[in-house]
Tab-separated table of C-alpha atoms in Angstrom:
chain	number	residue	atom	x	y	z
A	84	MET	CA	-72.993	-266.598	-153.903
A	85	THR	CA	-73.062	-262.530	-155.487
A	86	THR	CA	-70.998	-262.554	-158.805
A	87	GLY	CA	-66.844	-261.713	-158.519
A	88	ARG	CA	-67.136	-262.563	-155.156
A	89	SER	CA	-65.445	-265.535	-153.241
A	90	VAL	CA	-66.343	-268.137	-150.546
A	91	THR	CA	-64.291	-266.952	-148.715
A	92	ASP	CA	-65.782	-263.159	-148.947
A	93	GLU	CA	-69.335	-264.494	-148.376
A	94	ARG	CA	-67.575	-266.572	-145.157
A	95	GLU	CA	-67.200	-264.096	-144.228
A	96	ASP	CA	-70.354	-262.395	-145.005
A	97	ILE	CA	-71.720	-264.766	-142.252
A	98	GLU	CA	-69.486	-264.423	-139.619
A	99	ARG	CA	-70.429	-260.714	-139.466
A	100	GLU	CA	-74.053	-261.614	-139.184
A	101	LEU	CA	-72.651	-263.962	-136.190
A	102	ILE	CA	-71.097	-260.940	-134.208
A	103	ARG	CA	-74.512	-258.705	-135.005
A	104	LEU	CA	-76.524	-261.312	-133.927
A	105	ARG	CA	-74.489	-261.714	-130.692
A	106	GLY	CA	-74.523	-257.033	-130.804
A	107	GLU	CA	-77.951	-257.913	-131.027
A	108	GLY	CA	-78.692	-259.037	-127.278
A	109	VAL	CA	-80.183	-262.136	-129.399
A	110	ALA	CA	-77.142	-264.601	-127.495
A	111	PRO	CA	-74.042	-264.601	-126.318
A	112	GLY	CA	-72.208	-266.757	-128.349
A	113	GLY	CA	-72.887	-270.189	-129.942
A	114	VAL	CA	-71.669	-272.235	-132.687
A	115	LEU	CA	-72.518	-271.573	-136.383
A	116	THR	CA	-71.982	-275.825	-138.763
A	117	ALA	CA	-73.192	-276.613	-142.259
A	118	ALA	CA	-72.675	-279.681	-144.419
A	119	VAL	CA	-73.219	-280.126	-147.406
A	120	GLY	CA	-72.963	-283.855	-149.617
A	121	GLY	CA	-71.489	-285.587	-146.040
A	122	GLU	CA	-68.366	-282.444	-146.525
A	123	THR	CA	-68.613	-279.770	-143.921
A	124	VAL	CA	-68.453	-276.182	-145.316
A	125	LEU	CA	-68.546	-274.162	-141.894
A	126	GLU	CA	-67.919	-273.963	-138.305
A	127	ALA	CA	-68.652	-271.056	-137.199
A	128	PRO	CA	-68.287	-270.298	-132.747
A	129	PHE	CA	-68.933	-266.897	-132.529
A	130	GLY	CA	-69.114	-264.523	-129.122
A	131	ARG	CA	-68.639	-265.655	-125.702
A	132	PHE	CA	-69.995	-267.496	-122.910
A	133	ALA	CA	-71.748	-264.401	-121.699
A	134	TYR	CA	-71.384	-261.111	-122.405
A	135	ALA	CA	-68.455	-259.570	-120.014
A	136	PRO	CA	-65.272	-259.404	-122.476
A	137	TRP	CA	-63.937	-262.076	-119.925
A	138	SER	CA	-66.109	-264.751	-120.320
A	139	PRO	CA	-64.412	-267.508	-122.562
A	140	ARG	CA	-64.283	-267.428	-125.602
A	141	VAL	CA	-67.202	-269.989	-127.589
A	142	ARG	CA	-64.600	-272.669	-129.152
A	143	ALA	CA	-65.772	-274.928	-132.608
A	144	GLU	CA	-65.155	-277.465	-129.494
A	145	THR	CA	-67.688	-275.609	-126.694
A	146	TRP	CA	-70.707	-278.025	-125.015
A	147	TRP	CA	-74.138	-276.226	-124.948
A	148	ASP	CA	-77.518	-277.898	-123.481
A	149	LEU	CA	-79.159	-279.336	-126.401
A	150	ALA	CA	-82.534	-278.914	-124.529
A	151	SER	CA	-85.578	-280.053	-127.469
A	152	LEU	CA	-83.074	-281.364	-129.538
A	153	THR	CA	-82.499	-284.291	-127.097
A	154	LYS	CA	-86.558	-284.939	-128.684
A	155	PRO	CA	-85.370	-285.827	-131.932
A	156	LEU	CA	-81.431	-287.047	-131.590
A	157	ALA	CA	-82.257	-289.344	-128.629
A	158	THR	CA	-85.527	-290.265	-127.314
A	159	ALA	CA	-87.502	-290.966	-131.187
A	160	LEU	CA	-84.225	-292.425	-132.431
A	161	ALA	CA	-84.380	-294.202	-129.222
A	162	VAL	CA	-88.024	-295.743	-129.520
A	163	LEU	CA	-86.799	-296.398	-133.205
A	164	VAL	CA	-84.314	-298.626	-133.048
A	165	LEU	CA	-86.433	-301.255	-130.638
A	166	VAL	CA	-89.027	-301.182	-133.107
A	167	GLY	CA	-85.798	-301.899	-135.839
A	168	ARG	CA	-85.306	-304.759	-132.878
A	169	GLY	CA	-88.767	-305.567	-132.933
A	170	ARG	CA	-89.466	-304.858	-129.349
A	171	LEU	CA	-91.323	-302.129	-130.371
A	172	THR	CA	-94.052	-301.316	-132.812
A	173	LEU	CA	-95.001	-297.858	-133.725
A	174	GLU	CA	-99.141	-298.915	-133.826
A	175	ALA	CA	-98.206	-299.831	-130.037
A	176	GLU	CA	-100.109	-298.806	-127.515
A	177	LEU	CA	-98.709	-296.629	-123.972
A	178	GLY	CA	-100.842	-298.699	-121.040
A	179	ALA	CA	-99.204	-301.944	-123.315
A	180	VAL	CA	-95.510	-300.958	-122.575
A	181	LEU	CA	-95.384	-298.642	-119.966
A	182	ASP	CA	-96.985	-299.072	-115.907
A	183	GLY	CA	-99.362	-297.389	-113.795
A	184	VAL	CA	-101.081	-295.223	-117.186
A	185	SER	CA	-104.282	-294.218	-116.469
A	186	ALA	CA	-107.237	-294.925	-118.304
A	187	ASP	CA	-107.536	-292.007	-120.552
A	188	LYS	CA	-103.800	-292.684	-122.023
A	189	ALA	CA	-103.817	-295.933	-122.115
A	190	ALA	CA	-104.449	-296.230	-126.584
A	191	ILE	CA	-102.448	-293.224	-127.240
A	192	THR	CA	-99.789	-294.931	-130.142
A	193	LEU	CA	-96.568	-294.604	-129.769
A	194	ARG	CA	-97.121	-293.072	-133.276
A	195	GLN	CA	-99.333	-290.061	-131.545
A	196	LEU	CA	-96.791	-289.533	-128.810
A	197	LEU	CA	-93.718	-289.119	-131.344
A	198	ALA	CA	-96.318	-286.786	-133.312
A	199	HIS	CA	-97.506	-284.861	-130.903
A	200	CYS	CA	-100.954	-285.772	-131.187
A	201	GLY	CA	-101.538	-288.314	-128.170
A	202	GLY	CA	-103.363	-285.246	-126.598
A	203	LEU	CA	-100.808	-284.481	-123.801
A	204	ALA	CA	-100.454	-280.549	-122.410
A	205	ALA	CA	-97.306	-278.869	-123.359
A	206	HIS	CA	-96.637	-277.913	-120.107
A	207	ARG	CA	-96.117	-278.964	-116.066
A	208	PRO	CA	-94.764	-276.726	-113.493
A	209	TYR	CA	-93.627	-280.019	-111.989
A	210	ALA	CA	-90.371	-279.553	-110.982
A	211	GLU	CA	-91.486	-276.038	-108.772
A	212	ALA	CA	-94.270	-278.801	-107.076
A	213	VAL	CA	-91.439	-281.552	-106.098
A	214	ALA	CA	-88.070	-278.729	-105.082
A	215	ARG	CA	-88.957	-279.563	-101.181
A	216	LEU	CA	-89.059	-283.324	-101.830
A	217	ALA	CA	-85.651	-284.190	-100.964
A	218	PRO	CA	-83.218	-285.497	-104.115
A	219	ALA	CA	-84.290	-289.176	-104.687
A	220	GLU	CA	-87.930	-288.221	-104.444
A	221	ARG	CA	-88.535	-285.788	-106.770
A	222	ALA	CA	-88.940	-288.440	-110.104
A	223	ALA	CA	-90.989	-290.776	-108.112
A	224	GLU	CA	-93.228	-288.025	-107.799
A	225	VAL	CA	-93.168	-286.256	-111.495
A	226	ARG	CA	-94.067	-289.425	-112.458
A	227	ARG	CA	-96.484	-289.832	-110.668
A	228	LEU	CA	-98.339	-286.191	-111.084
A	229	LEU	CA	-97.472	-287.330	-115.230
A	230	LEU	CA	-99.309	-289.685	-115.182
A	231	ALA	CA	-102.376	-288.496	-113.745
A	232	GLU	CA	-102.726	-284.868	-115.893
A	233	PRO	CA	-105.538	-284.998	-117.894
A	234	LEU	CA	-105.762	-284.897	-121.376
A	235	ALA	CA	-106.092	-281.626	-122.650
A	236	ALA	CA	-107.068	-283.708	-125.751
A	237	ALA	CA	-108.062	-286.400	-127.305
A	238	PRO	CA	-105.271	-288.535	-128.904
A	239	GLY	CA	-105.221	-287.137	-132.207
A	240	SER	CA	-107.684	-284.688	-132.485
A	241	VAL	CA	-105.096	-282.316	-132.400
A	242	GLU	CA	-100.677	-281.884	-132.729
A	243	ILE	CA	-99.659	-280.042	-129.341
A	244	TYR	CA	-96.386	-279.469	-129.185
A	245	SER	CA	-95.529	-281.663	-125.949
A	246	ASP	CA	-92.898	-282.536	-122.813
A	247	LEU	CA	-95.055	-284.628	-121.236
A	248	GLY	CA	-95.468	-287.131	-124.323
A	249	PHE	CA	-91.658	-286.700	-124.517
A	250	ILE	CA	-91.451	-288.194	-120.572
A	251	LEU	CA	-93.702	-290.636	-121.529
A	252	LEU	CA	-91.089	-291.713	-124.241
A	253	GLY	CA	-88.564	-291.579	-122.160
A	254	TRP	CA	-90.167	-293.848	-119.703
A	255	VAL	CA	-90.846	-296.397	-122.324
A	256	VAL	CA	-87.429	-296.724	-123.340
A	257	GLU	CA	-86.449	-297.165	-119.978
A	258	ALA	CA	-89.585	-299.765	-119.646
A	259	VAL	CA	-87.944	-301.722	-122.365
A	260	THR	CA	-84.782	-301.862	-121.550
A	261	GLY	CA	-84.358	-301.903	-118.534
A	262	ARG	CA	-81.781	-298.924	-117.945
A	263	ALA	CA	-82.272	-295.550	-116.907
A	264	PHE	CA	-82.394	-292.467	-119.826
A	265	PRO	CA	-79.140	-291.913	-120.835
A	266	GLU	CA	-77.119	-295.423	-120.640
A	267	ALA	CA	-80.676	-296.328	-122.550
A	268	VAL	CA	-79.395	-293.806	-124.944
A	269	ALA	CA	-75.446	-294.368	-125.728
A	270	ASP	CA	-76.079	-297.955	-125.804
A	271	LEU	CA	-79.409	-297.778	-128.610
A	272	VAL	CA	-77.987	-294.528	-129.972
A	273	LEU	CA	-74.739	-292.781	-129.700
A	274	ALA	CA	-72.235	-295.781	-129.342
A	275	PRO	CA	-74.238	-297.644	-132.918
A	276	LEU	CA	-74.133	-294.370	-134.688
A	277	GLY	CA	-70.734	-293.503	-133.494
A	278	ALA	CA	-72.384	-289.678	-131.923
A	279	SER	CA	-68.767	-288.411	-130.684
A	280	GLY	CA	-69.495	-284.554	-129.262
A	281	LEU	CA	-72.819	-285.830	-128.069
A	282	GLY	CA	-74.197	-287.012	-123.903
A	283	PHE	CA	-75.410	-286.563	-121.331
A	284	ALA	CA	-74.623	-284.701	-118.035
A	285	ALA	CA	-71.989	-286.710	-117.056
A	286	ASP	CA	-69.933	-286.262	-120.831
A	287	VAL	CA	-69.640	-283.138	-120.901
A	288	PRO	CA	-65.941	-281.608	-119.882
A	289	PRO	CA	-65.741	-279.873	-116.563
A	290	GLY	CA	-65.951	-276.103	-117.713
A	291	GLY	CA	-66.739	-277.143	-121.337
A	292	ALA	CA	-69.979	-276.191	-121.983
A	293	ALA	CA	-71.886	-272.743	-122.071
A	294	PRO	CA	-73.610	-271.592	-119.277
A	295	THR	CA	-77.605	-271.205	-119.660
A	296	GLY	CA	-78.610	-268.660	-116.681
A	297	TRP	CA	-79.452	-268.695	-113.119
A	298	CYS	CA	-81.596	-270.744	-112.214
A	299	PRO	CA	-84.548	-269.401	-108.903
A	300	LEU	CA	-85.556	-273.167	-108.501
A	301	ARG	CA	-81.950	-274.446	-107.848
A	302	GLY	CA	-80.136	-270.664	-106.756
A	303	ARG	CA	-76.942	-270.845	-108.865
A	304	LEU	CA	-76.178	-270.580	-112.178
A	305	LEU	CA	-75.626	-273.494	-114.524
A	306	GLN	CA	-73.208	-274.695	-116.806
A	307	GLY	CA	-72.977	-278.408	-117.466
A	308	GLU	CA	-76.564	-278.795	-115.751
A	309	VAL	CA	-79.651	-279.399	-117.757
A	310	HIS	CA	-81.684	-276.304	-118.201
A	311	ASP	CA	-85.296	-277.337	-118.396
A	312	ALA	CA	-86.493	-277.963	-114.316
A	313	ASN	CA	-88.522	-280.439	-114.843
A	314	ALA	CA	-85.797	-282.561	-116.287
A	315	TRP	CA	-83.859	-281.092	-113.771
A	316	ALA	CA	-86.307	-282.108	-111.020
A	317	LEU	CA	-86.565	-286.060	-113.244
A	318	GLY	CA	-82.731	-286.775	-112.574
A	319	GLY	CA	-80.539	-284.492	-114.645
A	320	ALA	CA	-82.462	-286.248	-117.905
A	321	ALA	CA	-85.680	-287.280	-119.264
A	322	GLY	CA	-87.060	-287.909	-123.232
A	323	HIS	CA	-87.579	-284.340	-123.737
A	324	ALA	CA	-84.656	-282.728	-122.613
A	325	GLY	CA	-81.635	-283.353	-121.146
A	326	LEU	CA	-78.894	-283.989	-124.025
A	327	PHE	CA	-75.726	-282.239	-124.739
A	328	GLY	CA	-73.243	-281.954	-127.386
A	329	THR	CA	-71.430	-279.621	-129.529
A	330	ALA	CA	-72.252	-278.369	-132.425
A	331	ALA	CA	-70.040	-280.616	-134.744
A	332	GLY	CA	-71.979	-284.169	-132.304
A	333	VAL	CA	-74.848	-282.164	-133.632
A	334	ARG	CA	-74.216	-282.250	-137.684
A	335	ARG	CA	-71.992	-285.746	-137.163
A	336	LEU	CA	-75.020	-287.470	-135.910
A	337	LEU	CA	-77.876	-285.828	-138.714
A	338	LEU	CA	-74.856	-286.976	-141.360
A	339	ARG	CA	-75.078	-290.353	-140.301
A	340	LEU	CA	-78.713	-290.809	-140.550
A	341	LEU	CA	-78.950	-289.257	-143.778
A	342	GLU	CA	-76.294	-291.571	-144.596
A	343	LEU	CA	-78.596	-294.074	-143.901
A	344	ALA	CA	-82.172	-292.464	-145.183
A	345	ALA	CA	-79.937	-293.026	-148.675
A	346	GLY	CA	-78.929	-296.249	-148.664
A	347	ARG	CA	-74.917	-295.641	-148.524
A	348	ARG	CA	-74.483	-297.055	-144.577
A	349	VAL	CA	-76.033	-299.824	-143.033
A	350	HIS	CA	-77.741	-299.565	-139.604
A	351	PRO	CA	-78.829	-303.080	-138.280
A	352	ASP	CA	-81.874	-301.571	-136.301
A	353	LEU	CA	-82.472	-298.081	-138.847
A	354	PRO	CA	-83.691	-300.124	-141.489
A	355	ALA	CA	-83.081	-296.972	-144.218
A	356	ASP	CA	-87.221	-296.897	-144.881
A	357	LEU	CA	-87.494	-295.806	-141.257
A	358	VAL	CA	-85.882	-293.508	-140.984
A	359	ARG	CA	-87.223	-291.930	-144.207
A	360	GLU	CA	-90.381	-292.553	-142.219
A	361	ALA	CA	-88.580	-290.658	-139.225
A	362	PHE	CA	-88.452	-287.757	-141.478
A	363	ARG	CA	-92.172	-287.765	-142.825
A	364	ARG	CA	-94.761	-285.438	-141.704
A	365	GLN	CA	-97.581	-288.394	-140.185
A	366	ASP	CA	-100.599	-285.949	-141.694
A	367	LEU	CA	-102.228	-287.403	-138.215
A	368	VAL	CA	-103.775	-284.146	-138.305
A	369	PRO	CA	-105.546	-281.462	-140.252
A	370	GLY	CA	-103.448	-278.836	-139.894
A	371	GLY	CA	-99.643	-280.898	-138.213
A	372	THR	CA	-95.932	-280.020	-139.314
A	373	ARG	CA	-94.488	-283.362	-137.018
A	374	ALA	CA	-92.765	-285.859	-138.294
A	375	LEU	CA	-91.681	-288.547	-136.049
A	376	GLY	CA	-89.413	-286.228	-133.404
A	377	PHE	CA	-88.576	-284.204	-135.890
A	378	ASP	CA	-90.591	-281.242	-137.128
A	379	THR	CA	-91.485	-280.792	-141.187
A	380	PRO	CA	-91.418	-276.743	-141.841
A	381	SER	CA	-94.268	-275.032	-141.852
A	382	ALA	CA	-96.140	-273.338	-144.840
A	383	GLU	CA	-95.363	-269.982	-144.413
A	384	GLY	CA	-92.101	-268.269	-141.570
A	385	SER	CA	-90.220	-271.442	-140.972
A	386	SER	CA	-87.323	-270.858	-139.168
A	387	ALA	CA	-86.268	-273.193	-141.930
A	388	GLY	CA	-85.522	-269.506	-143.938
A	389	THR	CA	-87.176	-269.776	-147.526
A	390	ARG	CA	-84.216	-271.809	-149.514
A	391	LEU	CA	-84.404	-275.372	-148.032
A	392	SER	CA	-86.423	-277.984	-149.684
A	393	ARG	CA	-90.135	-279.026	-148.656
A	394	GLU	CA	-88.502	-282.422	-147.444
A	395	SER	CA	-86.477	-281.124	-145.051
A	396	ALA	CA	-86.788	-281.903	-141.267
A	397	GLY	CA	-85.745	-280.446	-138.147
A	398	HIS	CA	-86.247	-279.296	-134.924
A	399	LEU	CA	-85.580	-275.675	-131.938
A	400	GLY	CA	-84.664	-276.556	-128.366
A	401	PHE	CA	-85.770	-273.755	-125.710
A	402	THR	CA	-81.248	-272.613	-124.891
A	403	GLY	CA	-81.421	-271.175	-128.690
A	404	THR	CA	-80.964	-274.527	-130.650
A	405	SER	CA	-81.799	-275.778	-133.650
A	406	PHE	CA	-81.119	-277.605	-136.677
A	407	TRP	CA	-82.105	-278.296	-140.229
A	408	MET	CA	-81.819	-280.877	-142.555
A	409	ASP	CA	-82.369	-281.200	-146.244
A	410	LEU	CA	-83.446	-284.143	-147.654
A	411	ASP	CA	-82.972	-283.701	-151.520
A	412	ARG	CA	-80.164	-281.760	-151.690
A	413	GLU	CA	-78.347	-283.725	-148.529
A	414	VAL	CA	-78.107	-280.225	-146.804
A	415	VAL	CA	-77.192	-279.786	-142.826
A	416	VAL	CA	-77.444	-276.391	-141.167
A	417	VAL	CA	-76.530	-276.659	-136.808
A	418	LEU	CA	-77.020	-273.633	-134.787
A	419	LEU	CA	-76.474	-273.859	-131.184
A	420	THR	CA	-76.175	-270.757	-128.637
A	421	ASN	CA	-76.584	-269.416	-125.410
A	422	ARG	CA	-79.462	-267.285	-125.574
A	423	THR	CA	-81.423	-267.604	-121.818
A	424	PHE	CA	-78.095	-266.211	-121.034
A	425	PRO	CA	-78.981	-264.450	-118.192
A	426	ASP	CA	-81.752	-264.657	-118.538
A	427	ALA	CA	-84.780	-266.421	-120.766
A	428	SER	CA	-85.983	-263.287	-122.361
A	429	PRO	CA	-88.851	-262.665	-124.563
A	430	ALA	CA	-86.592	-260.658	-126.591
A	431	SER	CA	-84.204	-263.268	-127.094
A	432	GLN	CA	-86.508	-265.341	-128.015
A	433	GLU	CA	-88.184	-263.115	-130.162
A	434	GLY	CA	-84.301	-262.489	-131.326
A	435	LEU	CA	-83.871	-266.248	-132.475
A	436	ARG	CA	-86.883	-266.306	-134.559
A	437	ARG	CA	-85.694	-263.550	-136.653
A	438	TRP	CA	-82.391	-264.725	-136.949
A	439	ARG	CA	-82.551	-268.688	-137.474
A	440	PRO	CA	-84.461	-268.180	-141.310
A	441	ARG	CA	-81.877	-265.131	-142.211
A	442	LEU	CA	-78.933	-267.377	-141.281
A	443	HIS	CA	-80.428	-270.437	-142.913
A	444	ASP	CA	-81.061	-268.264	-146.843
A	445	LEU	CA	-77.301	-266.982	-145.681
A	446	VAL	CA	-76.009	-270.337	-145.463
A	447	LEU	CA	-77.614	-271.410	-148.530
A	448	GLU	CA	-77.198	-269.097	-150.514
A	449	VAL	CA	-73.316	-269.332	-150.154
A	450	PHE	CA	-72.700	-273.374	-150.269
A	451	GLN	CA	-75.681	-273.832	-152.244
A	452	PRO	CA	-76.671	-271.056	-154.622
């Protein structure tokens, strides 16, 4: 903190930075929240649902399409709970836990999928291929296409951040539990951890979510409906996208995970060593940064900024969402925006790429000087 200035002054600096972020057209609005040592030190909503001055103001209670935050906070945690229950192991091979897997994918391990080293391609536009089908037929066709998808690389040879790998993990959760993915995540993760303020589209209050933009494929403005087209084609939620939540909901869940990792909270299916393993960089391939569903700071240019320790874990989401947590100092920073509104322009993506580390550094400067 700057000498002679109060925390209130510094907090106002953060809020001015958020107003500048909106003014530069990076995102219409969002919420930045932070916790240090288990205590919330910042909750700063800013902007509006859209750039129009008559659009609703963002509130702390606003829900956001969390996009790829689904990967660590829903899918990875669900898999880990099943590991903790003895229903799965991290070394289990995909062909042993999921029906219909082709020979080239059968030996991929769950650990490799969680660490994005399974050899799956990053993305395929399956939704475009199935959009003309009846809604009840789309998911089955996406499944057929993905199970037949050739690998982009040999399993375990390279890190490729892959939506496809996490769609497969979502199907593994469904196969083991016999439940639809949102129901399984609610039962395995959200309810046991008391993760209020997190859920799927059916849990979002009417009008309570920030819009994420116009979808040409669906021909409508998306609000409280998953932005990711493949998740839409799969019924609205999948292993890679579909989770919604408030900033406080994300913060609470992360704080509970930190408590579990430190042994201050007990969960019968998430022992401390398993949670710590989820945050640990797996080092399965040279230069990899991924943990089990989570990411770790890269050596240069990390979105985590320069002040979070190397013992940090986080993740980003396409709609403009992110979190980072410093495991050593127990600092959590969550930034949720709808940067994809009115359109997911490269300029907004680049703008948020520049702003994230600045905001993380500023929060740490104020609250962990």
